[in-house]
């Protein structure tokens, strides 16, 4: 089954880990700043935010 | 390129009141959009809509249609080209707050419980991107206007799932020749629609329709696709949708309605999903039998399999008995489509398609500037590492911070995807100047030019407009409206409308 990795574990930590992006040295600082900011914003209320994000079906 | 158009349903919330009624929010947003663009007055004309006609030649009896299929007015008739008269309608039909017909030829309206932007008809993959991004800017401007009018906040998301079972769509529309056999079309297109997600997927935290299992997958929509071919879009969602509502001459064309795609915040995926699918359709119109070698044995299962195969290495069973990976199928489609490039735009699509497949095949992170699920996985991967536990293990995929980041990725305006674009970390194909132009100007090479120009320039005489009609109300005395039929979407001029626009 493709949903399960070779050792039979659910596909949880099987995602390839990102290497440092080689071609974008110029924007690395901006990315690091953005990452810090995102990380900070997620430390509070992430759980409540996820719980309250409820949509109706569409189309 | 053939005529195409993109429809986007946005997620919508009141951040201060998560229980706010979404239908009410969306209709107030549409009213704000009308106000923002200069008190637009034209109504939407439902003439020519026919959601119960099936591409396979059948017709769903109205009595057996679920309510959400009945998106048309019950006065459907196929009139001849030209101009016909219609009795004046009751003012109760199409209350104005549910629709806005925009100067750029698009429609902004309430679809079920979501605001939806249906972009104007365009003739290149690049223009499809341009007017799609313009839709995001229009929706954002409407939200700002809403906040000014209502004194309350509204937030919009360009995604397709809430992680709790609900999914809403981003649909593509392609004009296809009527004489193409629909069963052959469905059979030859399915492998493309099931595998193109390797570069069109927007990425999703959570596995299963309700996010019941932890993990990350390539596509937002994969877990909501349940059947191979069908008429519905809200339940039993199909890979190939059979709604036969051409919005054009039924004798000459079909409108292929593709509902499997993700909403994309990055521009390259939108460009590729339109450009590659249009080329595959050219091969199908030419009855290219090489496509038959790529037919999948279990396409519905394969949509999920590919979506979970982040290494892009899983072999899929073909009907022929052979196997191939999603990337191998895409490379085979690329080779076939080389024979159908007709102009410089097609050549650019082929070059980008090849380059993205090559890089995904070497190392997916080489495509992080263009492919949305890879960009999202890279950002979330860094968050996981940054927040690793004392044992050094990365943040688990079921941590609420990752689910929150997934949603906030797509928030219009300041979502993480748009922040990455502003920082130059993902590639753009448009410029802010061109997008600003496309917010208020229609494409000049399709009938959208006529629709956009007449609703913006002559609101005094336009009663309504639809995809294939403009309804004029020029003389209050004779008691009839004049319906101008635009059954050829390539036709960007019309003698009567052009003379009215001149003056």
Coordinates of C-alpha atoms in Angstrom, one line a residue:
Chain A
X1 CA 0.0 0.0 0.0
X2 CA 1.4 3.4 -0.9
X3 CA -0.1 5.0 2.2
X4 CA 2.3 3.0 4.3
X5 CA 6.1 3.2 4.1
X6 CA 8.5 0.3 3.8
X7 CA 8.6 -0.3 7.5
X8 CA 4.9 -0.5 7.7
X9 CA 4.5 2.8 9.5
X10 CA 1.7 5.2 8.5
X11 CA 2.9 7.9 6.2
X12 CA 3.8 10.3 8.9
X13 CA 7.4 11.3 9.1
X14 CA 8.1 9.8 5.7
X15 CA 8.2 13.1 3.9
X16 CA 11.5 14.0 2.4
X17 CA 13.3 16.5 4.6
X18 CA 14.0 19.7 2.8
X19 CA 17.6 20.4 2.1
X20 CA 18.8 24.0 2.2
X21 CA 17.6 25.5 -1.0
X22 CA 20.8 26.1 -3.1
X23 CA 19.7 28.6 -5.8
X24 CA 18.2 31.2 -3.6
X25 CA 21.0 32.6 -1.4
X26 CA 19.8 36.1 -2.0
X27 CA 16.4 35.6 -0.5
X28 CA 17.6 33.4 2.4
X29 CA 17.6 36.3 4.9
X30 CA 14.1 37.3 4.0
X31 CA 13.0 33.7 4.2
X32 CA 14.6 33.3 7.7
X33 CA 12.8 36.4 8.9
X34 CA 9.5 35.2 7.5
X35 CA 10.1 31.8 9.1
X36 CA 10.7 33.4 12.5
X37 CA 7.6 35.5 12.1
X38 CA 5.4 32.6 11.1
X39 CA 6.8 30.5 13.9
X40 CA 6.0 33.2 16.4
X41 CA 2.5 33.7 15.1
X42 CA 1.7 30.0 15.3
X43 CA 2.9 29.5 18.9
X44 CA -0.4 31.1 20.2
X45 CA -3.9 29.8 19.5
X46 CA -3.0 27.5 16.6
X47 CA -5.3 24.9 18.1
X48 CA -8.2 27.3 18.4
X49 CA -7.6 28.7 15.0
X50 CA -7.7 25.2 13.4
X51 CA -10.8 24.2 15.3
X52 CA -12.7 27.3 14.3
X53 CA -11.8 27.1 10.6
X54 CA -15.0 25.5 9.4
X55 CA -16.4 25.8 5.8
X56 CA -19.4 24.6 4.1
X57 CA -19.1 22.3 1.0
X58 CA -19.2 24.1 -2.2
X59 CA -19.4 23.8 -6.0
Chain B
X1 CA -4.8 28.4 -27.7
X2 CA -8.4 27.2 -27.2
X3 CA -10.8 29.2 -25.0
X4 CA -10.3 28.6 -21.3
X5 CA -11.6 30.0 -18.0
X6 CA -11.0 29.4 -14.3
X7 CA -13.6 29.5 -11.4
X8 CA -12.4 29.9 -7.8
X9 CA -14.5 29.4 -4.7
X10 CA -12.9 31.1 -1.8
X11 CA -13.0 29.9 1.8
X12 CA -14.6 32.7 3.9
X13 CA -14.6 33.5 7.6
X14 CA -15.4 36.3 10.0
X15 CA -12.2 36.0 12.2
X16 CA -14.1 37.6 15.1
X17 CA -17.1 35.3 14.8
X18 CA -16.3 31.8 13.5
X19 CA -19.9 30.9 13.7
X20 CA -21.1 33.7 11.3
X21 CA -23.4 32.6 8.5
X22 CA -21.2 32.0 5.5
X23 CA -24.0 32.6 2.9
X24 CA -24.7 36.0 4.5
X25 CA -21.0 36.9 4.6
X26 CA -20.6 35.9 0.9
X27 CA -23.6 37.9 -0.3
X28 CA -22.5 41.0 1.7
X29 CA -19.1 40.6 0.1
X30 CA -20.6 40.5 -3.4
X31 CA -22.6 43.7 -2.6
X32 CA -19.3 45.3 -1.4
X33 CA -17.7 44.2 -4.7
X34 CA -20.4 45.9 -6.7
X35 CA -20.0 49.1 -4.6
X36 CA -16.2 49.0 -4.9
X37 CA -16.3 48.8 -8.7
X38 CA -18.7 51.7 -9.1
X39 CA -22.1 50.6 -8.2
X40 CA -22.4 48.0 -10.9
X41 CA -26.0 47.4 -11.8
X42 CA -26.2 44.6 -14.4
X43 CA -27.8 41.4 -13.2
X44 CA -26.5 37.9 -14.1
X45 CA -28.3 36.4 -17.1
X46 CA -28.9 32.6 -16.7
X47 CA -29.9 32.1 -20.3
X48 CA -27.9 29.3 -21.8
X49 CA -27.2 27.6 -18.5
X50 CA -28.2 23.9 -18.5
X51 CA -26.6 22.0 -15.6
X52 CA -28.7 18.9 -16.1
X53 CA -27.5 18.1 -19.6
X54 CA -25.0 15.3 -19.5
X55 CA -22.0 15.1 -22.0
X56 CA -22.8 11.5 -22.6
X57 CA -26.1 12.5 -24.3
X58 CA -28.4 11.8 -21.4
X59 CA -30.5 14.4 -19.6
X60 CA -31.1 14.3 -15.9
X61 CA -34.9 14.6 -15.2
X62 CA -35.4 17.8 -13.1
X63 CA -37.5 15.8 -10.6
X64 CA -34.5 13.6 -9.8
X65 CA -31.9 16.3 -9.6
X66 CA -30.6 17.3 -6.2
X67 CA -31.2 20.9 -5.3
X68 CA -27.6 21.9 -5.6
X69 CA -27.5 20.9 -9.3
X70 CA -30.3 23.5 -10.1
X71 CA -28.0 26.5 -10.7
X72 CA -30.0 27.8 -13.7
X73 CA -33.2 29.7 -14.1
X74 CA -36.0 27.4 -15.3
X75 CA -36.5 29.3 -18.6
X76 CA -33.7 27.6 -20.6
X77 CA -34.1 27.7 -24.3
X78 CA -31.7 27.5 -27.2
X79 CA -32.2 30.6 -29.3
X80 CA -30.7 31.2 -32.6
X81 CA -27.7 33.6 -32.9
X82 CA -28.5 37.2 -33.2
X83 CA -30.9 39.2 -31.2
X84 CA -34.2 38.0 -29.7
X85 CA -36.9 39.6 -27.6
X86 CA -37.7 38.5 -24.1
X87 CA -40.5 39.6 -21.8
X88 CA -39.5 41.7 -18.8
X89 CA -38.7 39.6 -15.8
X90 CA -40.0 40.0 -12.3
X91 CA -37.7 41.9 -10.0
X92 CA -37.7 38.9 -7.7
X93 CA -35.5 37.0 -10.2
X94 CA -31.8 37.2 -9.4
X95 CA -31.7 39.5 -6.4
X96 CA -28.9 41.9 -7.2
X97 CA -26.8 41.1 -4.2
X98 CA -26.0 37.5 -5.3
X99 CA -24.1 38.5 -8.5
X100 CA -21.8 41.1 -9.9
X101 CA -20.8 41.2 -13.6
X102 CA -17.4 42.8 -13.6
X103 CA -15.7 45.3 -16.0
X104 CA -13.0 42.7 -16.7
X105 CA -15.6 40.2 -18.0
X106 CA -15.7 38.1 -14.9
X107 CA -18.6 37.1 -12.6
X108 CA -18.3 37.5 -8.8
X109 CA -21.1 35.8 -7.0
X110 CA -22.4 33.6 -4.2
X111 CA -22.1 29.9 -5.0
X112 CA -23.7 27.8 -2.2
X113 CA -21.8 29.2 0.9
X114 CA -18.8 30.6 -0.9
X115 CA -17.9 33.8 -2.8
X116 CA -16.8 32.7 -6.3
X117 CA -14.8 34.5 -9.0
X118 CA -15.4 33.1 -12.4
X119 CA -12.7 34.6 -14.6
X120 CA -13.3 35.8 -18.1
X121 CA -12.7 33.7 -21.2
X122 CA -9.0 33.8 -22.2
X123 CA -6.9 32.4 -25.0
X124 CA -3.6 31.6 -23.4
X125 CA -2.3 29.9 -20.3
X126 CA -0.5 33.2 -19.3
X127 CA -3.8 35.1 -19.6
X128 CA -5.5 32.5 -17.5
X129 CA -3.0 33.2 -14.8
X130 CA -3.3 37.0 -15.2
X131 CA -7.1 37.1 -14.8
X132 CA -7.0 34.5 -12.0
X133 CA -4.6 36.6 -10.0
X134 CA -6.7 39.7 -10.8
X135 CA -9.6 37.8 -9.2
X136 CA -7.7 37.5 -6.0
X137 CA -7.1 41.2 -6.0
X138 CA -10.7 42.0 -6.7
X139 CA -11.8 39.7 -3.9
X140 CA -9.4 41.4 -1.5
X141 CA -10.6 44.9 -2.6
X142 CA -14.2 43.7 -2.0
X143 CA -13.2 42.5 1.5
X144 CA -11.6 45.8 2.3
X145 CA -14.8 47.6 1.1
X146 CA -16.9 45.2 3.2
X147 CA -14.9 46.1 6.3
X148 CA -15.4 49.8 5.6
X149 CA -19.2 49.4 5.1
X150 CA -20.0 46.8 7.7
X151 CA -17.4 47.6 10.4
X152 CA -16.7 43.9 10.6
X153 CA -13.8 41.8 9.3
X154 CA -13.9 39.1 6.7
X155 CA -11.0 36.8 5.7
X156 CA -10.8 34.9 2.4
X157 CA -8.8 31.8 1.7
X158 CA -7.7 30.4 -1.7
X159 CA -7.8 26.7 -0.7
X160 CA -10.2 23.7 -1.1
X161 CA -10.6 22.0 2.3
X162 CA -11.4 22.9 5.9
X163 CA -9.8 19.7 7.2
X164 CA -13.2 18.6 8.6
X165 CA -14.8 17.0 5.6
X166 CA -15.9 20.1 3.6
X167 CA -14.3 20.7 0.1
X168 CA -15.0 23.5 -2.3
X169 CA -13.8 23.8 -5.8
X170 CA -11.5 25.5 -8.3
X171 CA -12.8 24.5 -11.7
X172 CA -11.2 24.8 -15.1
X173 CA -13.2 25.1 -18.3
X174 CA -11.9 24.2 -21.8
X175 CA -13.7 24.7 -25.1
X176 CA -13.5 21.4 -27.0
X177 CA -14.9 20.4 -30.4
X178 CA -18.4 18.9 -30.2
X179 CA -17.5 16.1 -32.7
X180 CA -15.1 14.5 -30.3
X181 CA -16.6 11.4 -28.8
X182 CA -17.0 12.1 -25.1
X183 CA -16.3 8.5 -23.9
X184 CA -13.0 8.6 -25.8
X185 CA -12.2 12.0 -24.4
X186 CA -12.8 10.8 -20.8
X187 CA -10.8 7.7 -21.3
X188 CA -7.8 9.5 -22.9
X189 CA -7.8 12.5 -20.5
X190 CA -8.1 10.6 -17.1
X191 CA -4.4 9.6 -16.8
X192 CA -3.4 13.3 -17.2
X193 CA -5.9 14.5 -14.6
X194 CA -4.8 11.9 -12.2
X195 CA -1.0 12.5 -12.5
X196 CA -0.7 16.3 -13.3
X197 CA -1.0 16.9 -9.5
X198 CA 2.8 16.3 -9.3
X199 CA 3.1 19.9 -10.5
X200 CA -0.4 21.4 -9.9
X201 CA -0.9 20.1 -6.3
X202 CA -1.1 22.8 -3.6
X203 CA -0.1 20.5 -0.8
X204 CA -2.3 19.5 2.2
X205 CA -1.6 18.7 5.9
X206 CA -3.8 15.8 6.8
X207 CA -4.8 12.5 5.1
X208 CA -8.4 11.5 4.5
X209 CA -11.5 13.5 3.8
X210 CA -11.7 14.6 7.5
X211 CA -7.9 14.7 8.0
X212 CA -8.3 11.6 10.1
X213 CA -4.7 10.5 9.6
X214 CA -1.5 12.6 10.2
X215 CA 0.7 13.4 7.2
X216 CA 1.3 15.6 4.3
X217 CA 0.0 15.0 0.7
X218 CA 0.4 16.6 -2.7
X219 CA -3.2 17.5 -3.5
X220 CA -5.9 19.3 -1.7
X221 CA -8.7 17.6 -3.7
X222 CA -7.5 14.0 -4.0
X223 CA -9.4 12.6 -1.0
X224 CA -12.7 14.1 -2.4
X225 CA -12.6 12.4 -5.8
X226 CA -14.8 9.3 -5.6
X227 CA -15.6 8.2 -9.2
X228 CA -14.2 8.2 -12.7
X229 CA -16.9 10.0 -14.7
X230 CA -20.1 11.7 -13.6
X231 CA -22.5 14.8 -13.5
X232 CA -22.2 15.8 -9.9
X233 CA -19.7 18.3 -8.4
X234 CA -20.8 18.3 -4.8
X235 CA -21.0 14.6 -4.0
X236 CA -19.6 11.5 -5.7
X237 CA -17.1 13.9 -7.3
X238 CA -15.7 12.6 -10.6
X239 CA -12.3 12.8 -12.2
X240 CA -14.1 13.8 -15.4
X241 CA -17.2 15.9 -15.0
X242 CA -20.0 15.4 -17.6
X243 CA -22.0 18.6 -17.2
X244 CA -22.8 19.6 -20.8
X245 CA -23.4 23.3 -20.6
X246 CA -21.3 24.8 -23.4
X247 CA -22.2 28.5 -23.0
X248 CA -21.6 28.5 -26.7
X249 CA -23.0 27.0 -29.8
X250 CA -24.0 23.4 -28.8
X251 CA -23.6 22.3 -32.4
X252 CA -19.9 23.3 -32.5
X253 CA -18.5 23.0 -29.0
X254 CA -18.4 21.3 -25.6
X255 CA -17.2 23.0 -22.5
X256 CA -15.1 20.5 -20.6
X257 CA -15.6 21.3 -16.9
X258 CA -12.6 20.0 -14.9
X259 CA -13.3 19.9 -11.1
X260 CA -10.3 17.8 -9.9
X261 CA -7.8 20.7 -9.6
X262 CA -6.5 22.5 -6.5
X263 CA -6.7 26.2 -5.9
X264 CA -3.2 27.6 -6.5
X265 CA -1.6 30.5 -4.7
X266 CA 1.5 30.1 -6.9
X267 CA 1.3 31.2 -10.5
X268 CA 3.4 28.5 -12.3
X269 CA 1.0 25.7 -11.2
X270 CA -2.0 27.6 -12.7
X271 CA -0.1 28.2 -15.9
X272 CA 0.9 24.6 -16.2
X273 CA -2.5 23.1 -15.4
X274 CA -4.2 25.2 -18.1
X275 CA -1.4 24.9 -20.6
X276 CA -0.7 21.2 -20.4
X277 CA -4.4 20.2 -20.2
X278 CA -5.2 22.3 -23.3
X279 CA -2.4 20.5 -25.2
X280 CA -3.6 17.1 -24.1
X281 CA -7.0 18.1 -25.3
X282 CA -5.5 18.9 -28.7
X283 CA -4.1 15.4 -28.9
X284 CA -7.5 14.0 -28.0
X285 CA -9.2 16.1 -30.6
X286 CA -6.7 14.6 -33.1
X287 CA -7.6 11.1 -31.9
X288 CA -4.0 10.4 -31.1
X289 CA -4.0 6.7 -30.2
X290 CA -0.7 6.9 -28.4
X291 CA -2.8 8.2 -25.5
X292 CA -4.5 4.8 -25.1
X293 CA -1.2 3.2 -23.9
X294 CA -1.4 5.5 -20.8
X295 CA -4.9 4.5 -19.6
X296 CA -4.8 3.7 -15.9
X297 CA -6.2 0.5 -14.5
X298 CA -7.6 2.2 -11.3
X299 CA -7.6 5.9 -11.8
X300 CA -9.7 6.8 -8.7
X301 CA -7.3 4.9 -6.5
X302 CA -4.3 6.3 -8.3
X303 CA -5.4 9.9 -7.6
X304 CA -4.9 9.1 -3.9
X305 CA -1.8 7.1 -4.4
X306 CA -0.1 9.8 -6.4
X307 CA -1.1 12.4 -3.8
X308 CA 0.6 10.4 -1.0
X309 CA 3.7 9.6 -3.0
X310 CA 6.0 12.5 -2.0
X311 CA 9.0 10.8 -3.4
X312 CA 7.3 10.4 -6.8
X313 CA 8.4 6.8 -7.1
X314 CA 5.3 4.7 -6.9
X315 CA 4.4 2.6 -10.0
X316 CA 0.8 2.8 -11.2
X317 CA -0.9 -0.2 -13.0
X318 CA -1.9 0.6 -16.6
X319 CA -4.8 -1.0 -18.3
X320 CA -2.3 -2.5 -20.8
X321 CA -0.7 -4.6 -17.9
X322 CA 2.4 -2.4 -17.8
X323 CA 3.3 0.0 -15.0
X324 CA 4.5 3.6 -14.9
X325 CA 5.1 6.3 -12.3
X326 CA 3.2 9.6 -12.4
X327 CA 6.3 11.3 -13.7
X328 CA 6.8 8.7 -16.4
X329 CA 3.2 9.2 -17.5
X330 CA 3.7 13.0 -17.5
X331 CA 6.9 12.6 -19.6
X332 CA 5.0 10.4 -22.1
X333 CA 2.2 13.0 -22.4
X334 CA 4.8 15.8 -22.9
X335 CA 6.3 13.8 -25.8
X336 CA 2.9 13.3 -27.4
X337 CA 2.0 16.9 -26.9
X338 CA 5.1 18.2 -28.7
X339 CA 3.2 17.4 -32.0
X340 CA 0.4 19.7 -31.1
X341 CA 2.3 23.0 -30.3
X342 CA 0.8 25.6 -32.6
X343 CA 2.4 28.8 -31.5
X344 CA 5.0 30.5 -29.3
X345 CA 2.7 30.3 -26.2
X346 CA 2.4 26.5 -26.7
X347 CA 6.2 26.2 -27.0
X348 CA 6.7 28.1 -23.7
X349 CA 4.2 25.7 -22.0
X350 CA 6.2 22.7 -23.3
X351 CA 9.5 24.1 -22.2
X352 CA 8.2 24.9 -18.7
X353 CA 6.5 21.5 -18.4
X354 CA 9.7 19.6 -19.4
X355 CA 11.9 21.7 -17.1
X356 CA 9.6 21.2 -14.0
X357 CA 9.4 17.4 -14.7
X358 CA 13.1 17.2 -15.0
X359 CA 13.7 18.9 -11.7
X360 CA 11.0 17.0 -9.8
X361 CA 12.7 13.8 -11.1
X362 CA 16.1 14.8 -9.8
X363 CA 15.2 16.4 -6.4
X364 CA 11.7 17.7 -5.7
X365 CA 13.2 20.7 -3.8
X366 CA 14.7 21.9 -7.1
X367 CA 11.2 22.8 -8.0
X368 CA 10.4 24.7 -4.8
X369 CA 10.1 28.1 -6.5
X370 CA 7.4 26.9 -8.9
X371 CA 5.5 23.9 -7.5
X372 CA 3.2 24.8 -4.7
X373 CA 3.2 21.6 -2.7
X374 CA 7.0 21.5 -2.7
X375 CA 7.2 25.1 -1.6
X376 CA 4.7 24.4 1.2
X377 CA 6.5 21.2 2.2
X378 CA 9.8 23.1 2.3
X379 CA 8.4 25.8 4.6
X380 CA 6.6 23.3 6.9
X381 CA 9.7 21.1 6.9
X382 CA 11.7 24.0 8.3
X383 CA 9.0 24.7 10.9
X384 CA 9.1 21.1 11.9
X385 CA 12.9 21.1 12.3
X386 CA 12.8 24.5 14.1
X387 CA 10.3 23.0 16.6
X388 CA 11.9 19.6 17.0
X389 CA 11.4 17.9 20.3
X390 CA 14.2 17.2 22.9
X391 CA 14.7 13.8 21.2
X392 CA 15.5 15.6 17.9
X393 CA 12.4 14.4 16.2
X394 CA 10.7 16.9 14.0
X395 CA 7.3 18.4 15.0
X396 CA 4.7 15.6 14.2
X397 CA 2.3 16.2 11.3
X398 CA -0.7 16.2 13.6
X399 CA 0.6 19.2 15.6
X400 CA -2.0 22.0 15.3
X401 CA 0.7 24.5 14.3
X402 CA 1.2 22.7 11.0
X403 CA -2.5 22.5 10.3
X404 CA -2.8 26.2 11.1
X405 CA 0.1 27.0 8.8
X406 CA -1.5 25.0 6.0
X407 CA -4.7 27.2 6.2
X408 CA -2.8 30.4 6.6
X409 CA -0.6 29.6 3.6
X410 CA -3.6 30.5 1.4
X411 CA -5.0 33.5 3.2
X412 CA -5.6 36.2 0.5
X413 CA -3.4 39.2 1.0
X414 CA -0.9 38.2 3.7
X415 CA -1.0 34.4 3.5
X416 CA 2.4 32.7 3.6
X417 CA 2.3 31.8 -0.1
X418 CA 1.8 35.5 -0.9
X419 CA 4.5 36.5 1.5
X420 CA 7.0 34.1 -0.2
X421 CA 6.1 35.7 -3.5
X422 CA 6.6 39.2 -2.2
X423 CA 10.0 38.1 -0.8
X424 CA 11.0 36.8 -4.2
X425 CA 11.2 33.2 -2.9
X426 CA 8.7 31.8 -5.5
X427 CA 8.4 32.6 -9.1
X428 CA 5.8 35.0 -10.6
X429 CA 4.7 35.1 -14.2
X430 CA 2.7 38.4 -13.9
X431 CA 3.6 41.9 -12.8
X432 CA 1.6 44.0 -10.4
X433 CA 1.0 46.5 -13.2
X434 CA -0.4 43.9 -15.5
X435 CA -2.6 42.5 -12.8
X436 CA -4.0 46.0 -12.0
X437 CA -4.9 46.3 -15.6
X438 CA -6.6 43.0 -15.6
X439 CA -8.7 43.9 -12.6
X440 CA -10.7 46.5 -14.7
X441 CA -10.1 45.4 -18.3
X442 CA -11.3 42.3 -20.0
X443 CA -9.2 40.2 -22.4
X444 CA -9.5 41.8 -25.8
X445 CA -9.4 38.6 -27.9
X446 CA -12.6 36.9 -26.6
X447 CA -16.3 37.8 -26.2
X448 CA -15.4 38.8 -22.6
X449 CA -14.3 42.1 -24.1
X450 CA -17.9 42.9 -25.1
X451 CA -19.4 41.8 -21.7
X452 CA -16.9 43.8 -19.7
X453 CA -17.0 46.9 -21.8
X454 CA -20.8 47.1 -22.0
X455 CA -21.5 46.6 -18.2
X456 CA -18.8 49.2 -17.4
X457 CA -19.5 51.6 -20.2
X458 CA -23.3 51.5 -20.7
X459 CA -24.9 50.6 -17.4
X460 CA -27.8 52.9 -18.5
X461 CA -29.0 50.3 -21.1
X462 CA -27.7 46.9 -19.7
X463 CA -30.2 44.8 -17.8
X464 CA -28.1 41.7 -17.5
X465 CA -25.2 39.8 -18.9
X466 CA -24.2 36.1 -18.9
X467 CA -21.6 34.0 -20.5
X468 CA -23.3 33.9 -23.9
X469 CA -25.8 36.8 -23.7
X470 CA -26.0 40.5 -23.1
X471 CA -29.5 41.7 -22.2
X472 CA -30.4 45.3 -23.2
X473 CA -33.2 47.4 -21.8
X474 CA -33.2 50.3 -24.3
X475 CA -36.8 51.4 -24.5
X476 CA -39.0 51.4 -21.4
X477 CA -42.1 51.6 -23.6
X478 CA -42.0 48.6 -25.8
X479 CA -42.1 46.3 -22.9
X480 CA -39.4 43.8 -24.1
X481 CA -35.8 43.3 -23.4
X482 CA -33.4 42.6 -26.3
X483 CA -31.2 39.6 -25.8
X484 CA -27.9 39.7 -27.8
X485 CA -26.6 36.2 -28.3
X486 CA -22.8 35.6 -28.3
X487 CA -22.6 32.0 -29.2
X488 CA -19.0 32.1 -30.5
X489 CA -16.7 32.9 -27.5
X490 CA -13.8 33.8 -29.9
X491 CA -15.8 36.7 -31.3
X492 CA -14.7 39.9 -29.6
X493 CA -16.9 42.2 -31.6
X494 CA -20.6 42.6 -32.4
X495 CA -22.1 45.2 -34.6
X496 CA -24.8 46.4 -32.3
X497 CA -22.8 46.3 -29.1
X498 CA -19.8 48.0 -30.7
X499 CA -22.0 50.8 -32.0
X500 CA -23.6 51.2 -28.5
X501 CA -20.1 51.3 -27.0
X502 CA -19.1 54.1 -29.4
X503 CA -21.9 56.1 -28.3

